[in-house]
Amino acid sequence: VKKKPPTSQPSPPAAKPWEAAQGHGSACDPLAARFVESLSYDTRLYRHDIAGSIAHARMLAKVGLITADDLGAIERGLDEIRAEIDAQGEAWPGWRIELEDVHMCIEAALIEKVGDAGRKLHTGRSRNDQVALDLRLWANDAVDALDASFHRLYAAFINLAARDGRIVMPSYTHLQRAQPIVVGAELLAWLEAFGRCGDRLATLMLMDRDNPLGSGAIAGSSLALDREATTQALEIFEQPTASSLDATASRDVAIDFVYALAMTAQWLSRWAEQWIIYASTEFGFITLDERYTTGSSMMPQKRNPDMLELIRGRCGNVYGHLVALLTICKGLTIGYNRDLQEDKRHLFAAYDTVRDGLAMAARIVATTHFNEARIADGLDRGFLDATSIAEYLVTRGLPFRTAHQIVGRLVKRCLDRGVPRLADLKIEEFNTVCRDAGAGGDACGKDVYDWLGPANVVDRYRSAGNAGTSGFEAQLAVWRKRLADTAADIRC
Ligand code: ARG
């Protein structure tokens, strides 16, 4: 449901029935009415609000606070309202800005439909526990939706790794050439990080399985509410919240959720940055699909990686939402304060941004190609195999520190003499440098050449989790199994 701009003139003072007894109330001043509303951004809670109300009403009937007829009328009315909003969305006539929020609009529509039974729904309840409940129910659904988005992204990385993963490429530390790796290892590195983001979200949400419904405004109720009954009925909870004060004051669920989103945004942004660099003419490592680039209004030749740039840029928005939420909560006394109404702006905006970012990332990954020839062209630059030779010398009995110095001298020899690759040095040259370093004149055998050249090096890595061929194949197998186990749809 999209927001309806709060432009309508408020109705006369009685528009807010819950304020009428005190006089005119906030509906009287259009600015106050607009200032206080959350309807322009909380309508997306309507299904959760109705589910919570039905659980509450059934409990009220069970403990005898309303009759079976009342319950029947309430359920019928709420079912109708849900169907109307499903069909009409923002055009539903029950959205009346002067009623402030989704909760009061639905209650007012219910009363209009079923009369006195509707007036009993709010027995033992406040908007304070109602909104706390709605947020938890919403977050539960949102995690499921994000889980599907994460899985589409995992699948896209796995498919790309399976196709282009064995291409040899440089790795970078400090954005300087480091050691050779295979493309798939880098792809699975992103996948590892995104997998952790998905797990973090699910784990953080599992921390809170407490049902706030029945906490009332702040202190609970003197009526014999059966909170176990609503907890059972709402399914996602394990027990009622232990403290009504805490339950109505806390937005930990929202903050945990947005923190997990911010971490996801961080990884999306880092990946986007890397691929922006790889897509540049200078690197040319990847070609992005045209759908995910845009032209320039002035420079006819341009294809810019705007989608990636926006993924990177919007990470800033998500961080902003996290800091906003934390800051909104920092000065609040225990119990509900209206400041908490602002939580939803940040929660929903962060969610929308990350959901879209994950979806866009999955499409970009699914349609990108690594340019093997272009990457291969530059592979001999930067002495990517230097560390490999040092490790070779370790296998020949040299201390690593000595080997490191020898290879440093070998690299310098290449640079001084304009030799492009360590593999172009003669075996005598290797051993001359070894002897000069006090390592004996036969430190290197002919097999030294098997340790040289990026293609050899990526096949030599043996440590668990390595970024060469063996590490990549092992990680790919684990990820394929993980995805098969979760029965995800691995088509993108
Ligand atoms: N729209 C409000 C919110 O989002 C609902 C709770 C209002 N409670 C109150 N006591 N005024 O937080």
Coordinates of N, CA and C and ligand atoms in Angstrom, one line a residue, residues 38 42 101 103 127-128 131 336 338 341 344, ligand 1:
S38 N 1.1 9.0 11.2 CA 2.1 8.1 10.6 C 1.4 7.3 9.5
D42 N 2.7 4.0 7.5 CA 2.5 2.8 8.3 C 1.5 1.8 7.7
D101 N -3.2 6.9 12.2 CA -2.4 5.7 11.8 C -3.2 4.5 11.4
H103 N -3.6 1.8 12.7 CA -4.4 1.1 13.8 C -5.8 1.7 13.9
R127 N -2.5 1.1 21.6 CA -1.7 1.2 20.3 C -0.2 0.9 20.6
N128 N 0.2 1.0 21.9 CA 1.6 0.8 22.2 C 2.0 -0.6 22.1
V131 N 1.4 -1.7 18.2 CA 2.4 -1.3 17.2 C 3.7 -2.2 17.4
Y336 N 6.4 3.8 26.4 CA 6.2 4.4 25.1 C 6.4 5.9 25.0
R338 N 6.3 9.0 21.9 CA 5.8 9.2 20.5 C 7.0 9.2 19.5
Q341 N 7.4 6.4 17.0 CA 6.7 6.4 15.8 C 7.6 6.5 14.6
K344 N 9.5 3.5 12.1 CA 9.0 2.8 10.9 C 9.6 3.5 9.6
Ligands
ARG1 N1 1.4 5.4 15.3 C1 2.0 5.2 16.6 C2 3.4 4.6 16.4 O1 3.7 4.3 15.3 C3 1.1 4.2 17.3 C4 1.3 4.3 18.8 C5 0.7 5.5 19.3 N2 0.5 5.5 20.7 C6 0.2 6.5 21.4 N3 0.1 6.3 22.7 N4 0.0 7.7 20.9 O2 4.1 4.5 17.3

